[in-house]
């Protein structure tokens, strides 16, 4: 049941009907509901490993002795994950009342990312006017560029888009001395589900 849910969530998002998941798993809906009485319980179980991986992306970026490398790798990994697993991105961004870990990890990710940004700016490699809310802009653009296309093309598209963004974010790139408009008041909770 978990494998069926994981596969369908990755392809179609977390709004797949529970009856479709049961059919895909070869069980009846009642069997699925006995094991997972709510969609939130199923989503939480399916994405426990991915949640831990998400937290480790932030931890890896913070542990990297090269702040620009940590910042760059974090953006690359998050965007690749978004391009390859639509369900996890939706699950990570959805507020499930009984899924405390998701909310805690999301807050920790935002705080960790803010620290990664601070370190990259302090190193002189990230433009001074980059704002942590720009991550939401990156994820919105990445989502728009990768939705509705086959997985291999989505990953290739994401990598190219991220490369463009990283060049624009780095000090010394053309136009980096021209100030950006003020940041939009965006957080990860404002990404479309």
GROMACS .gro file of N, CA and C in nm, residues 6-175:
model
  510
    6UNK      N    1   0.313   0.588  -0.268
    6UNK     CA    2   0.434   0.665  -0.302
    6UNK      C    3   0.441   0.688  -0.452
    7UNK      N    4   0.417   0.584  -0.529
    7UNK     CA    5   0.423   0.596  -0.675
    7UNK      C    6   0.318   0.694  -0.728
    8UNK      N    7   0.196   0.682  -0.680
    8UNK     CA    8   0.089   0.771  -0.728
    8UNK      C    9   0.110   0.914  -0.680
    9UNK      N   10   0.153   0.931  -0.556
    9UNK     CA   11   0.178   1.066  -0.506
    9UNK      C   12   0.289   1.134  -0.587
   10UNK      N   13   0.394   1.060  -0.619
   10UNK     CA   14   0.506   1.118  -0.695
   10UNK      C   15   0.460   1.164  -0.833
   11UNK      N   16   0.374   1.084  -0.896
   11UNK     CA   17   0.329   1.118  -1.031
   11UNK      C   18   0.218   1.221  -1.033
   12UNK      N   19   0.122   1.207  -0.941
   12UNK     CA   20  -0.001   1.286  -0.952
   12UNK      C   21  -0.024   1.385  -0.839
   13UNK      N   22   0.055   1.378  -0.733
   13UNK     CA   23   0.033   1.466  -0.619
   13UNK      C   24  -0.045   1.395  -0.510
   14UNK      N   25  -0.061   1.461  -0.397
   14UNK     CA   26  -0.120   1.394  -0.280
   14UNK      C   27  -0.272   1.394  -0.280
   15UNK      N   28  -0.334   1.449  -0.382
   15UNK     CA   29  -0.480   1.449  -0.387
   15UNK      C   30  -0.538   1.327  -0.459
   16UNK      N   31  -0.455   1.229  -0.489
   16UNK     CA   32  -0.504   1.106  -0.552
   16UNK      C   33  -0.609   1.045  -0.460
   17UNK      N   34  -0.724   1.006  -0.514
   17UNK     CA   35  -0.827   0.945  -0.429
   17UNK      C   36  -0.775   0.820  -0.358
   18UNK      N   37  -0.816   0.804  -0.234
   18UNK     CA   38  -0.775   0.686  -0.156
   18UNK      C   39  -0.819   0.558  -0.227
   19UNK      N   40  -0.935   0.560  -0.292
   19UNK     CA   41  -0.983   0.441  -0.363
   19UNK      C   42  -0.889   0.405  -0.479
   20UNK      N   43  -0.831   0.505  -0.544
   20UNK     CA   44  -0.736   0.480  -0.653
   20UNK      C   45  -0.609   0.416  -0.597
   21UNK      N   46  -0.565   0.464  -0.482
   21UNK     CA   47  -0.446   0.407  -0.419
   21UNK      C   48  -0.472   0.261  -0.381
   22UNK      N   49  -0.589   0.234  -0.323
   22UNK     CA   50  -0.623   0.096  -0.285
   22UNK      C   51  -0.624   0.005  -0.408
   23UNK      N   52  -0.688   0.050  -0.515
   23UNK     CA   53  -0.692  -0.030  -0.638
   23UNK      C   54  -0.551  -0.057  -0.690
   24UNK      N   55  -0.468   0.048  -0.692
   24UNK     CA   56  -0.331   0.035  -0.742
   24UNK      C   57  -0.251  -0.063  -0.656
   25UNK      N   58  -0.283  -0.070  -0.527
   25UNK     CA   59  -0.214  -0.161  -0.435
   25UNK      C   60  -0.272  -0.302  -0.439
   26UNK      N   61  -0.387  -0.316  -0.504
   26UNK     CA   62  -0.451  -0.448  -0.512
   26UNK      C   63  -0.525  -0.486  -0.385
   27UNK      N   64  -0.570  -0.386  -0.310
   27UNK     CA   65  -0.648  -0.412  -0.189
   27UNK      C   66  -0.778  -0.333  -0.195
   28UNK      N   67  -0.867  -0.364  -0.107
   28UNK     CA   68  -0.991  -0.290  -0.099
   28UNK      C   69  -0.971  -0.160  -0.022
   29UNK      N   70  -1.060  -0.066  -0.045
   29UNK     CA   71  -1.052   0.063   0.025
   29UNK      C   72  -1.060   0.044   0.176
   30UNK      N   73  -1.142  -0.050   0.221
   30UNK     CA   74  -1.155  -0.074   0.365
   30UNK      C   75  -1.022  -0.117   0.426
   31UNK      N   76  -0.948  -0.199   0.353
   31UNK     CA   77  -0.816  -0.243   0.402
   31UNK      C   78  -0.722  -0.123   0.416
   32UNK      N   79  -0.723  -0.036   0.316
   32UNK     CA   80  -0.638   0.083   0.322
   32UNK      C   81  -0.677   0.172   0.440
   33UNK      N   82  -0.808   0.193   0.458
   33UNK     CA   83  -0.855   0.279   0.567
   33UNK      C   84  -0.831   0.217   0.705
   34UNK      N   85  -0.831   0.084   0.715
   34UNK     CA   86  -0.800   0.023   0.845
   34UNK      C   87  -0.655   0.054   0.884
   35UNK      N   88  -0.567   0.051   0.789
   35UNK     CA   89  -0.424   0.077   0.816
   35UNK      C   90  -0.394   0.226   0.828
   36UNK      N   91  -0.462   0.307   0.744
   36UNK     CA   92  -0.441   0.453   0.741
   36UNK      C   93  -0.577   0.521   0.743
   37UNK      N   94  -0.626   0.554   0.863
   37UNK     CA   95  -0.762   0.607   0.874
   37UNK      C   96  -0.783   0.745   0.809
   38UNK      N   97  -0.674   0.818   0.784
   38UNK     CA   98  -0.686   0.950   0.720
   38UNK      C   99  -0.581   0.963   0.611
   39UNK      N  100  -0.606   1.053   0.517
   39UNK     CA  101  -0.507   1.083   0.414
   39UNK      C  102  -0.378   1.134   0.479
   40UNK      N  103  -0.392   1.217   0.582
   40UNK     CA  104  -0.274   1.272   0.650
   40UNK      C  105  -0.188   1.160   0.707
   41UNK      N  106  -0.251   1.057   0.763
   41UNK     CA  107  -0.175   0.945   0.818
   41UNK      C  108  -0.098   0.872   0.708
   42UNK      N  109  -0.160   0.854   0.593
   42UNK     CA  110  -0.094   0.787   0.480
   42UNK      C  111   0.020   0.873   0.426
   43UNK      N  112  -0.007   1.001   0.404
   43UNK     CA  113   0.096   1.092   0.351
   43UNK      C  114   0.215   1.099   0.447
   44UNK      N  115   0.187   1.109   0.575
   44UNK     CA  116   0.295   1.117   0.674
   44UNK      C  117   0.381   0.992   0.670
   45UNK      N  118   0.316   0.875   0.664
   45UNK     CA  119   0.391   0.749   0.659
   45UNK      C  120   0.473   0.737   0.531
   46UNK      N  121   0.413   0.773   0.419
   46UNK     CA  122   0.480   0.762   0.289
   46UNK      C  123   0.605   0.849   0.283
   47UNK      N  124   0.598   0.966   0.341
   47UNK     CA  125   0.706   1.063   0.321
   47UNK      C  126   0.801   1.080   0.440
   48UNK      N  127   0.801   0.986   0.535
   48UNK     CA  128   0.891   0.996   0.650
   48UNK      C  129   1.038   1.002   0.606
   49UNK      N  130   1.078   0.915   0.513
   49UNK     CA  131   1.218   0.914   0.468
   49UNK      C  132   1.253   1.043   0.394
   50UNK      N  133   1.161   1.089   0.309
   50UNK     CA  134   1.185   1.211   0.233
   50UNK      C  135   1.194   1.332   0.326
   51UNK      N  136   1.115   1.329   0.433
   51UNK     CA  137   1.120   1.438   0.530
   51UNK      C  138   1.258   1.445   0.596
   52UNK      N  139   1.309   1.329   0.632
   52UNK     CA  140   1.444   1.324   0.690
   52UNK      C  141   1.548   1.370   0.589
   53UNK      N  142   1.530   1.332   0.462
   53UNK     CA  143   1.624   1.374   0.357
   53UNK      C  144   1.620   1.525   0.339
   54UNK      N  145   1.501   1.582   0.346
   54UNK     CA  146   1.487   1.728   0.332
   54UNK      C  147   1.563   1.799   0.444
   55UNK      N  148   1.548   1.750   0.565
   55UNK     CA  149   1.620   1.810   0.677
   55UNK      C  150   1.770   1.797   0.658
   56UNK      N  151   1.814   1.685   0.600
   56UNK     CA  152   1.958   1.665   0.581
   56UNK      C  153   2.014   1.758   0.474
   57UNK      N  154   1.933   1.799   0.377
   57UNK     CA  155   1.979   1.895   0.275
   57UNK      C  156   2.018   2.027   0.342
   58UNK      N  157   1.936   2.072   0.434
   58UNK     CA  158   1.966   2.195   0.508
   58UNK      C  159   2.090   2.174   0.594
   59UNK      N  160   2.094   2.062   0.665
   59UNK     CA  161   2.210   2.033   0.750
   59UNK      C  162   2.339   2.026   0.670
   60UNK      N  163   2.334   1.962   0.553
   60UNK     CA  164   2.452   1.953   0.467
   60UNK      C  165   2.499   2.092   0.422
   61UNK      N  166   2.403   2.177   0.386
   61UNK     CA  167   2.439   2.313   0.343
   61UNK      C  168   2.503   2.390   0.457
   62UNK      N  169   2.451   2.375   0.576
   62UNK     CA  170   2.508   2.445   0.692
   62UNK      C  171   2.645   2.390   0.730
   63UNK      N  172   2.666   2.261   0.706
   63UNK     CA  173   2.794   2.199   0.742
   63UNK      C  174   2.903   2.222   0.637
   64UNK      N  175   2.865   2.262   0.519
   64UNK     CA  176   2.963   2.280   0.412
   64UNK      C  177   3.058   2.395   0.448
   65UNK      N  178   3.188   2.371   0.445
   65UNK     CA  179   3.282   2.478   0.480
   65UNK      C  180   3.284   2.592   0.377
   66UNK      N  181   3.235   2.566   0.258
   66UNK     CA  182   3.227   2.669   0.154
   66UNK      C  183   3.081   2.717   0.147
   67UNK      N  184   3.051   2.835   0.202
   67UNK     CA  185   2.913   2.883   0.207
   67UNK      C  186   2.844   2.891   0.071
   68UNK      N  187   2.917   2.933  -0.034
   68UNK     CA  188   2.855   2.940  -0.166
   68UNK      C  189   2.821   2.800  -0.217
   69UNK      N  190   2.911   2.706  -0.200
   69UNK     CA  191   2.886   2.569  -0.242
   69UNK      C  192   2.765   2.512  -0.167
   70UNK      N  193   2.759   2.534  -0.036
   70UNK     CA  194   2.645   2.487   0.043
   70UNK      C  195   2.515   2.547  -0.006
   71UNK      N  196   2.515   2.676  -0.033
   71UNK     CA  197   2.396   2.745  -0.085
   71UNK      C  198   2.356   2.687  -0.221
   72UNK      N  199   2.452   2.675  -0.310
   72UNK     CA  200   2.424   2.625  -0.446
   72UNK      C  201   2.371   2.483  -0.445
   73UNK      N  202   2.437   2.396  -0.370
   73UNK     CA  203   2.394   2.255  -0.364
   73UNK      C  204   2.255   2.243  -0.303
   74UNK      N  205   2.225   2.326  -0.206
   74UNK     CA  206   2.093   2.320  -0.144
   74UNK      C  207   1.985   2.357  -0.246
   75UNK      N  208   2.006   2.466  -0.321
   75UNK     CA  209   1.909   2.507  -0.424
   75UNK      C  210   1.894   2.396  -0.528
   76UNK      N  211   2.005   2.340  -0.572
   76UNK     CA  212   2.001   2.233  -0.672
   76UNK      C  213   1.923   2.112  -0.622
   77UNK      N  214   1.951   2.068  -0.500
   77UNK     CA  215   1.886   1.949  -0.445
   77UNK      C  216   1.736   1.971  -0.424
   78UNK      N  217   1.700   2.086  -0.371
   78UNK     CA  218   1.559   2.115  -0.345
   78UNK      C  219   1.482   2.121  -0.477
   79UNK      N  220   1.539   2.185  -0.576
   79UNK     CA  221   1.469   2.196  -0.705
   79UNK      C  222   1.461   2.062  -0.777
   80UNK      N  223   1.565   1.980  -0.766
   80UNK     CA  224   1.560   1.847  -0.826
   80UNK      C  225   1.453   1.763  -0.758
   81UNK      N  226   1.446   1.770  -0.626
   81UNK     CA  227   1.342   1.696  -0.553
   81UNK      C  228   1.204   1.742  -0.596
   82UNK      N  229   1.188   1.872  -0.612
   82UNK     CA  230   1.058   1.925  -0.655
   82UNK      C  231   1.023   1.875  -0.795
   83UNK      N  232   1.120   1.867  -0.882
   83UNK     CA  233   1.096   1.824  -1.020
   83UNK      C  234   1.067   1.674  -1.030
   84UNK      N  235   1.120   1.595  -0.937
   84UNK     CA  236   1.106   1.450  -0.948
   84UNK      C  237   0.995   1.391  -0.863
   85UNK      N  238   0.953   1.460  -0.759
   85UNK     CA  239   0.852   1.402  -0.670
   85UNK      C  240   0.748   1.507  -0.632
   86UNK      N  241   0.650   1.520  -0.717
   86UNK     CA  242   0.544   1.619  -0.697
   86UNK      C  243   0.474   1.597  -0.563
   87UNK      N  244   0.454   1.473  -0.525
   87UNK     CA  245   0.382   1.442  -0.401
   87UNK      C  246   0.455   1.491  -0.278
   88UNK      N  247   0.588   1.472  -0.272
   88UNK     CA  248   0.659   1.516  -0.153
   88UNK      C  249   0.654   1.667  -0.139
   89UNK      N  250   0.671   1.738  -0.249
   89UNK     CA  251   0.666   1.884  -0.242
   89UNK      C  252   0.531   1.928  -0.187
   90UNK      N  253   0.424   1.868  -0.237
   90UNK     CA  254   0.290   1.902  -0.188
   90UNK      C  255   0.276   1.866  -0.041
   91UNK      N  256   0.322   1.749  -0.003
   91UNK     CA  257   0.311   1.706   0.136
   91UNK      C  258   0.389   1.798   0.228
   92UNK      N  259   0.509   1.836   0.187
   92UNK     CA  260   0.594   1.923   0.268
   92UNK      C  261   0.530   2.059   0.289
   93UNK      N  262   0.454   2.104   0.190
   93UNK     CA  263   0.396   2.238   0.196
   93UNK      C  264   0.255   2.240   0.252
   94UNK      N  265   0.194   2.125   0.273
   94UNK     CA  266   0.057   2.119   0.322
   94UNK      C  267   0.058   2.112   0.474
   95UNK      N  268  -0.035   2.183   0.535
   95UNK     CA  269  -0.047   2.180   0.681
   95UNK      C  270  -0.144   2.068   0.719
   96UNK      N  271  -0.091   1.959   0.771
   96UNK     CA  272  -0.175   1.851   0.822
   96UNK      C  273  -0.182   1.868   0.973
   97UNK      N  274  -0.303   1.878   1.029
   97UNK     CA  275  -0.316   1.904   1.172
   97UNK      C  276  -0.243   1.802   1.259
   98UNK      N  277  -0.243   1.673   1.222
   98UNK     CA  278  -0.178   1.574   1.307
   98UNK      C  279  -0.038   1.538   1.262
   99UNK      N  280   0.017   1.609   1.167
   99UNK     CA  281   0.151   1.579   1.117
   99UNK      C  282   0.248   1.686   1.167
  100UNK      N  283   0.275   1.682   1.296
  100UNK     CA  284   0.358   1.783   1.359
  100UNK      C  285   0.497   1.789   1.297
  101UNK      N  286   0.554   1.674   1.261
  101UNK     CA  287   0.688   1.671   1.206
  101UNK      C  288   0.700   1.755   1.079
  102UNK      N  289   0.598   1.752   0.994
  102UNK     CA  290   0.605   1.829   0.870
  102UNK      C  291   0.619   1.978   0.901
  103UNK      N  292   0.537   2.028   0.991
  103UNK     CA  293   0.542   2.170   1.024
  103UNK      C  294   0.675   2.206   1.091
  104UNK      N  295   0.721   2.121   1.181
  104UNK     CA  296   0.847   2.146   1.251
  104UNK      C  297   0.963   2.147   1.152
  105UNK      N  298   0.965   2.050   1.061
  105UNK     CA  299   1.074   2.043   0.963
  105UNK      C  300   1.067   2.160   0.866
  106UNK      N  301   0.947   2.201   0.827
  106UNK     CA  302   0.933   2.316   0.737
  106UNK      C  303   0.988   2.442   0.804
  107UNK      N  304   0.952   2.464   0.931
  107UNK     CA  305   1.005   2.581   1.002
  107UNK      C  306   1.156   2.573   1.014
  108UNK      N  307   1.206   2.453   1.048
  108UNK     CA  308   1.351   2.435   1.060
  108UNK      C  309   1.420   2.459   0.926
  109UNK      N  310   1.357   2.414   0.816
  109UNK     CA  311   1.415   2.435   0.683
  109UNK      C  312   1.422   2.584   0.651
  110UNK      N  313   1.317   2.657   0.681
  110UNK     CA  314   1.318   2.801   0.654
  110UNK      C  315   1.424   2.872   0.738
  111UNK      N  316   1.436   2.836   0.865
  111UNK     CA  317   1.538   2.897   0.951
  111UNK      C  318   1.679   2.859   0.905
  112UNK      N  319   1.696   2.733   0.870
  112UNK     CA  320   1.826   2.687   0.821
  112UNK      C  321   1.864   2.755   0.691
  113UNK      N  322   1.766   2.769   0.601
  113UNK     CA  323   1.794   2.835   0.474
  113UNK      C  324   1.834   2.980   0.497
  114UNK      N  325   1.767   3.048   0.591
  114UNK     CA  326   1.804   3.186   0.622
  114UNK      C  327   1.949   3.194   0.669
  115UNK      N  328   1.993   3.095   0.746
  115UNK     CA  329   2.132   3.093   0.792
  115UNK      C  330   2.227   3.062   0.677
  116UNK      N  331   2.189   2.973   0.587
  116UNK     CA  332   2.271   2.943   0.468
  116UNK      C  333   2.287   3.071   0.386
  117UNK      N  334   2.180   3.146   0.369
  117UNK     CA  335   2.185   3.273   0.295
  117UNK      C  336   2.277   3.371   0.366
  118UNK      N  337   2.264   3.383   0.498
  118UNK     CA  338   2.349   3.476   0.574
  118UNK      C  339   2.496   3.442   0.555
  119UNK      N  340   2.529   3.313   0.564
  119UNK     CA  341   2.668   3.269   0.549
  119UNK      C  342   2.720   3.297   0.407
  120UNK      N  343   2.639   3.270   0.306
  120UNK     CA  344   2.682   3.292   0.168
  120UNK      C  345   2.702   3.440   0.140
  121UNK      N  346   2.617   3.524   0.198
  121UNK     CA  347   2.637   3.669   0.183
  121UNK      C  348   2.764   3.713   0.253
  122UNK      N  349   2.786   3.661   0.374
  122UNK     CA  350   2.905   3.699   0.451
  122UNK      C  351   3.034   3.658   0.379
  123UNK      N  352   3.026   3.553   0.299
  123UNK     CA  353   3.144   3.509   0.224
  123UNK      C  354   3.173   3.601   0.106
  124UNK      N  355   3.075   3.686   0.073
  124UNK     CA  356   3.092   3.778  -0.039
  124UNK      C  357   3.054   3.718  -0.173
  125UNK      N  358   3.003   3.595  -0.175
  125UNK     CA  359   2.971   3.530  -0.302
  125UNK      C  360   2.824   3.540  -0.342
  126UNK      N  361   2.737   3.563  -0.245
  126UNK     CA  362   2.595   3.579  -0.274
  126UNK      C  363   2.562   3.727  -0.270
  127UNK      N  364   2.492   3.773  -0.373
  127UNK     CA  365   2.461   3.916  -0.379
  127UNK      C  366   2.390   3.960  -0.251
  128UNK      N  367   2.422   4.079  -0.207
  128UNK     CA  368   2.374   4.130  -0.078
  128UNK      C  369   2.223   4.146  -0.072
  129UNK      N  370   2.157   4.165  -0.187
  129UNK     CA  371   2.013   4.188  -0.183
  129UNK      C  372   1.932   4.060  -0.204
  130UNK      N  373   1.998   3.943  -0.203
  130UNK     CA  374   1.923   3.817  -0.206
  130UNK      C  375   1.849   3.807  -0.073
  131UNK      N  376   1.724   3.768  -0.078
  131UNK     CA  377   1.641   3.756   0.043
  131UNK      C  378   1.596   3.610   0.055
  132UNK      N  379   1.587   3.557   0.176
  132UNK     CA  380   1.541   3.418   0.191
  132UNK      C  381   1.408   3.388   0.120
  133UNK      N  382   1.321   3.486   0.109
  133UNK     CA  383   1.193   3.464   0.039
  133UNK      C  384   1.215   3.438  -0.110
  134UNK      N  385   1.335   3.470  -0.161
  134UNK     CA  386   1.364   3.441  -0.302
  134UNK      C  387   1.364   3.290  -0.329
  135UNK      N  388   1.381   3.208  -0.225
  135UNK     CA  389   1.371   3.063  -0.243
  135UNK      C  390   1.231   3.028  -0.293
  136UNK      N  391   1.129   3.093  -0.240
  136UNK     CA  392   0.993   3.067  -0.285
  136UNK      C  393   0.977   3.105  -0.431
  137UNK      N  394   1.038   3.216  -0.472
  137UNK     CA  395   1.034   3.257  -0.613
  137UNK      C  396   1.101   3.151  -0.700
  138UNK      N  397   1.215   3.100  -0.655
  138UNK     CA  398   1.286   2.995  -0.729
  138UNK      C  399   1.197   2.871  -0.741
  139UNK      N  400   1.134   2.831  -0.631
  139UNK     CA  401   1.050   2.711  -0.633
  139UNK      C  402   0.925   2.731  -0.718
  140UNK      N  403   0.869   2.850  -0.717
  140UNK     CA  404   0.754   2.879  -0.804
  140UNK      C  405   0.794   2.866  -0.951
  141UNK      N  406   0.908   2.924  -0.985
  141UNK     CA  407   0.956   2.917  -1.124
  141UNK      C  408   0.988   2.772  -1.162
  142UNK      N  409   1.053   2.701  -1.073
  142UNK     CA  410   1.088   2.562  -1.099
  142UNK      C  411   0.963   2.477  -1.117
  143UNK      N  412   0.863   2.499  -1.034
  143UNK     CA  413   0.737   2.426  -1.045
  143UNK      C  414   0.672   2.453  -1.180
  144UNK      N  415   0.667   2.579  -1.218
  144UNK     CA  416   0.608   2.615  -1.347
  144UNK      C  417   0.683   2.555  -1.464
  145UNK      N  418   0.814   2.546  -1.452
  145UNK     CA  419   0.896   2.495  -1.562
  145UNK      C  420   0.894   2.342  -1.571
  146UNK      N  421   0.861   2.274  -1.463
  146UNK     CA  422   0.873   2.128  -1.462
  146UNK      C  423   0.739   2.053  -1.453
  147UNK      N  424   0.631   2.122  -1.434
  147UNK     CA  425   0.501   2.056  -1.421
  147UNK      C  426   0.448   2.016  -1.558
  148UNK      N  427   0.397   1.893  -1.565
  148UNK     CA  428   0.332   1.847  -1.687
  148UNK      C  429   0.424   1.792  -1.793
  149UNK      N  430   0.552   1.773  -1.761
  149UNK     CA  431   0.645   1.714  -1.858
  149UNK      C  432   0.702   1.584  -1.800
  150UNK      N  433   0.757   1.501  -1.886
  150UNK     CA  434   0.808   1.373  -1.839
  150UNK      C  435   0.923   1.395  -1.739
  151UNK      N  436   0.944   1.299  -1.648
  151UNK     CA  437   1.043   1.317  -1.540
  151UNK      C  438   1.184   1.352  -1.586
  152UNK      N  439   1.234   1.287  -1.690
  152UNK     CA  440   1.372   1.315  -1.736
  152UNK      C  441   1.384   1.458  -1.787
  153UNK      N  442   1.284   1.503  -1.862
  153UNK     CA  443   1.285   1.640  -1.913
  153UNK      C  444   1.268   1.739  -1.798
  154UNK      N  445   1.186   1.703  -1.700
  154UNK     CA  446   1.166   1.790  -1.584
  154UNK      C  447   1.298   1.813  -1.510
  155UNK      N  448   1.375   1.706  -1.490
  155UNK     CA  449   1.503   1.719  -1.420
  155UNK      C  450   1.600   1.804  -1.502
  156UNK      N  451   1.610   1.779  -1.631
  156UNK     CA  452   1.699   1.858  -1.717
  156UNK      C  453   1.658   2.005  -1.718
  157UNK      N  454   1.529   2.030  -1.725
  157UNK     CA  455   1.479   2.167  -1.724
  157UNK      C  456   1.512   2.235  -1.592
  158UNK      N  457   1.490   2.164  -1.482
  158UNK     CA  458   1.519   2.219  -1.350
  158UNK      C  459   1.667   2.253  -1.335
  159UNK      N  460   1.753   2.163  -1.379
  159UNK     CA  461   1.898   2.188  -1.367
  159UNK      C  462   1.939   2.313  -1.444
  160UNK      N  463   1.885   2.328  -1.563
  160UNK     CA  464   1.921   2.446  -1.644
  160UNK      C  465   1.867   2.574  -1.580
  161UNK      N  466   1.744   2.570  -1.534
  161UNK     CA  467   1.685   2.686  -1.468
  161UNK      C  468   1.765   2.725  -1.344
  162UNK      N  469   1.800   2.627  -1.264
  162UNK     CA  470   1.879   2.653  -1.143
  162UNK      C  471   2.015   2.712  -1.178
  163UNK      N  472   2.077   2.664  -1.284
  163UNK     CA  473   2.207   2.719  -1.326
  163UNK      C  474   2.193   2.866  -1.361
  164UNK      N  475   2.085   2.901  -1.431
  164UNK     CA  476   2.061   3.043  -1.462
  164UNK      C  477   2.044   3.124  -1.333
  165UNK      N  478   1.963   3.072  -1.242
  165UNK     CA  479   1.941   3.144  -1.115
  165UNK      C  480   2.071   3.162  -1.039
  166UNK      N  481   2.149   3.056  -1.025
  166UNK     CA  482   2.272   3.066  -0.946
  166UNK      C  483   2.369   3.167  -1.006
  167UNK      N  484   2.376   3.174  -1.138
  167UNK     CA  485   2.462   3.275  -1.200
  167UNK      C  486   2.412   3.415  -1.166
  168UNK      N  487   2.282   3.432  -1.165
  168UNK     CA  488   2.225   3.564  -1.135
  168UNK      C  489   2.243   3.601  -0.987
  169UNK      N  490   2.245   3.501  -0.899
  169UNK     CA  491   2.256   3.527  -0.755
  169UNK      C  492   2.399   3.556  -0.711
  170UNK      N  493   2.496   3.514  -0.790
  170UNK     CA  494   2.636   3.525  -0.748
  170UNK      C  495   2.690   3.665  -0.772
  171UNK      N  496   2.765   3.714  -0.677
  171UNK     CA  497   2.829   3.844  -0.695
  171UNK      C  498   2.927   3.833  -0.810
  172UNK      N  499   2.949   3.942  -0.878
  172UNK     CA  500   3.041   3.942  -0.990
  172UNK      C  501   2.977   3.903  -1.122
  173UNK      N  502   2.852   3.853  -1.118
  173UNK     CA  503   2.785   3.820  -1.244
  173UNK      C  504   2.735   3.950  -1.307
  174UNK      N  505   2.715   3.951  -1.439
  174UNK     CA  506   2.665   4.072  -1.504
  174UNK      C  507   2.533   4.118  -1.440
  175UNK      N  508   2.528   4.242  -1.405
  175UNK     CA  509   2.409   4.300  -1.345
  175UNK      C  510   2.400   4.284  -1.195
   0.00000   0.00000   0.00000
